[in-house]
PDB file of C-alpha atoms in Angstrom:
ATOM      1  CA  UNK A   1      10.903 -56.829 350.593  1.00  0.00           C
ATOM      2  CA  UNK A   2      10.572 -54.380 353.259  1.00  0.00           C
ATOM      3  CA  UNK A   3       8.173 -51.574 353.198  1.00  0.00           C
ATOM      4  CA  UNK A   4       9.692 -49.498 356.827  1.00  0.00           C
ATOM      5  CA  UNK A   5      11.066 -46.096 355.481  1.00  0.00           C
ATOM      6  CA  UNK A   6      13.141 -43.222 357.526  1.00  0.00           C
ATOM      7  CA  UNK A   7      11.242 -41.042 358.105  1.00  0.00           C
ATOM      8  CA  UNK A   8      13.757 -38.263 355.935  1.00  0.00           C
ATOM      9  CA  UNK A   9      13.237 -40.787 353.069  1.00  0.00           C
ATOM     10  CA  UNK A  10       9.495 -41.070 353.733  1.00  0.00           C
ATOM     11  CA  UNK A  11       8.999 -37.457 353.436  1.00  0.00           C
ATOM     12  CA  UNK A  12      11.391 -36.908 350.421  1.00  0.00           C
ATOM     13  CA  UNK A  13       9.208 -39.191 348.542  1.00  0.00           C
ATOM     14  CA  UNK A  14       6.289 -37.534 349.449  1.00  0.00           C
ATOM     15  CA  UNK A  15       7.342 -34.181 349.179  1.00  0.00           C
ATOM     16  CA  UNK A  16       8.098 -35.379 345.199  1.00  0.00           C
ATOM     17  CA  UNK A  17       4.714 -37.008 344.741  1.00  0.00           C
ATOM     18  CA  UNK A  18       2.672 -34.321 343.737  1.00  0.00           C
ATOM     19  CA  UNK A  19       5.115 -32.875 341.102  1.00  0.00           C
ATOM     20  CA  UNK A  20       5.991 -36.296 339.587  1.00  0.00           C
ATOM     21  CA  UNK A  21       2.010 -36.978 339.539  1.00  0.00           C
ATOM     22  CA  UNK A  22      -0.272 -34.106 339.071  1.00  0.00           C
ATOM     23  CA  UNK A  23      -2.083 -35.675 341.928  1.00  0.00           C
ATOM     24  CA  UNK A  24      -1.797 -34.295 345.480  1.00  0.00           C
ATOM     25  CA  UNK A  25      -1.344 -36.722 348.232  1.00  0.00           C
ATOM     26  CA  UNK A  26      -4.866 -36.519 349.631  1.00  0.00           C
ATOM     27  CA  UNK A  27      -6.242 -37.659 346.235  1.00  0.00           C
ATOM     28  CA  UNK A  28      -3.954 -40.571 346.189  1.00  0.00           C
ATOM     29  CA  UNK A  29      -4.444 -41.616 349.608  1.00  0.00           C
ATOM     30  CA  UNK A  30      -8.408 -41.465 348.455  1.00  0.00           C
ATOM     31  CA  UNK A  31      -7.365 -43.291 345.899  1.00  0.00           C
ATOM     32  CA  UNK A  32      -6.272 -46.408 348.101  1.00  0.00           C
ATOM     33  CA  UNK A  33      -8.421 -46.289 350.222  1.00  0.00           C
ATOM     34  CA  UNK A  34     -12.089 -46.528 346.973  1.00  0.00           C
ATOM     35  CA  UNK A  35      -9.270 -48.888 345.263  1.00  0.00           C
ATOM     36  CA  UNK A  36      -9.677 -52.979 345.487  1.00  0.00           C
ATOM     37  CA  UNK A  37      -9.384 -54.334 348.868  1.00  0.00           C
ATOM     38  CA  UNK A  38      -6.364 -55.598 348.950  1.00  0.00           C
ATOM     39  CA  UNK A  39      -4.603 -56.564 352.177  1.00  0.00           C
ATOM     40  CA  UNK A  40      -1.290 -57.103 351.362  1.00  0.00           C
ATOM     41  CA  UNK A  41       1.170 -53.999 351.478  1.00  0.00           C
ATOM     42  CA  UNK A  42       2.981 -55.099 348.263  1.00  0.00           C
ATOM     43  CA  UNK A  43      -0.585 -56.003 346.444  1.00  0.00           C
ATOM     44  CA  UNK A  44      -1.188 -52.304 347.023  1.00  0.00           C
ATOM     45  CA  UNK A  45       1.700 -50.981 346.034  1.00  0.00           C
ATOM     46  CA  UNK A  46       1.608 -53.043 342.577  1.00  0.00           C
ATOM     47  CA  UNK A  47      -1.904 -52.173 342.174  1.00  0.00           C
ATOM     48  CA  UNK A  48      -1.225 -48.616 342.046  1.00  0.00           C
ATOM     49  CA  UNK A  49       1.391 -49.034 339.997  1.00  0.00           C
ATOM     50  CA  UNK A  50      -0.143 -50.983 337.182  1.00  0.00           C
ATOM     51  CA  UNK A  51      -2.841 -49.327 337.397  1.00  0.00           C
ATOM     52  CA  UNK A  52      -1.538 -45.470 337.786  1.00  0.00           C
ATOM     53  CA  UNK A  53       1.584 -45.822 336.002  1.00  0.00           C
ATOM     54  CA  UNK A  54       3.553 -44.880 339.240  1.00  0.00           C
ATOM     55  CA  UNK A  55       7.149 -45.653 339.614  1.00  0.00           C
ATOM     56  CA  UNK A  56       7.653 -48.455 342.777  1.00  0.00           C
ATOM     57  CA  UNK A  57       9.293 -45.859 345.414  1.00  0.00           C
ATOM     58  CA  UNK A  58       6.023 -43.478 344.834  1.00  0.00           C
ATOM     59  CA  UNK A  59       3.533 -46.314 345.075  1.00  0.00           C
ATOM     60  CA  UNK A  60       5.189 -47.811 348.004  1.00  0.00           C
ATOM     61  CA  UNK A  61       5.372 -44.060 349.989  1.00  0.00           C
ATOM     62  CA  UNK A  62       1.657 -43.483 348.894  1.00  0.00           C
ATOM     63  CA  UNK A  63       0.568 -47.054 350.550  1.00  0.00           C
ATOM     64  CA  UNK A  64       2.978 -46.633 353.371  1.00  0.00           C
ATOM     65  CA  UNK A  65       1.162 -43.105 354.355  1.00  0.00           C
ATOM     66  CA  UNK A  66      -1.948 -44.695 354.097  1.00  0.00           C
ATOM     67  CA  UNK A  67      -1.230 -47.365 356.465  1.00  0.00           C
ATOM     68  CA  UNK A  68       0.239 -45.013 358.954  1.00  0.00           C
ATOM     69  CA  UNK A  69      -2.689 -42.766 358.676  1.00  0.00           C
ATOM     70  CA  UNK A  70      -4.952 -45.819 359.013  1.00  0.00           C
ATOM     71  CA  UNK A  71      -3.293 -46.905 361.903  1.00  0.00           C
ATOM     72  CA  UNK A  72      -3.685 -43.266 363.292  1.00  0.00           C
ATOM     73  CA  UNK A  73      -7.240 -43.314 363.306  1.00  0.00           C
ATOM     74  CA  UNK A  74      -7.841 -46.581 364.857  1.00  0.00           C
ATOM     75  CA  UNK A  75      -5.835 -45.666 367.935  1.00  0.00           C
ATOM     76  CA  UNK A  76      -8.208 -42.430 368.571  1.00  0.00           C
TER      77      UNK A  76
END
């Protein structure tokens, strides 16, 4: 299954994160990263969701911003 977003849909899902959760983004992407080290994007994204209760499209938006953050600082 593919994990590549828009970038509208990407946002949506974010935007909706914090209302749906409690939990701002910045705690979730904190989350991921003190989580299990898991390398595979789908590992991740069940992880959080059996472990957080999150529905799939949240989980997969929260790993999906992590990994483009990630990437982000590895290119500075």
């Amino acid at each position: 299954m593919s994990h590549v977003f828009s970038d509208e849909t990407h946002r949506n899902l974010l935007s909706r994160i914090p209302h749906c959760t409690g939990r701002d983004i910045a705690e979730w992407l904190r989350t991921v990263e003190e989580g299990p080290a898991l390398f595979r994007f789908e590992e991740k994204v069940s992880w959080l969701r059996g472990e957080h209760n999150l529905a799939y499209g949240h989980a997969k938006a929260i790993v999906h911003e992590y990994d483009l953050r990630r990437a982000a600082r590895k290119l500075r």
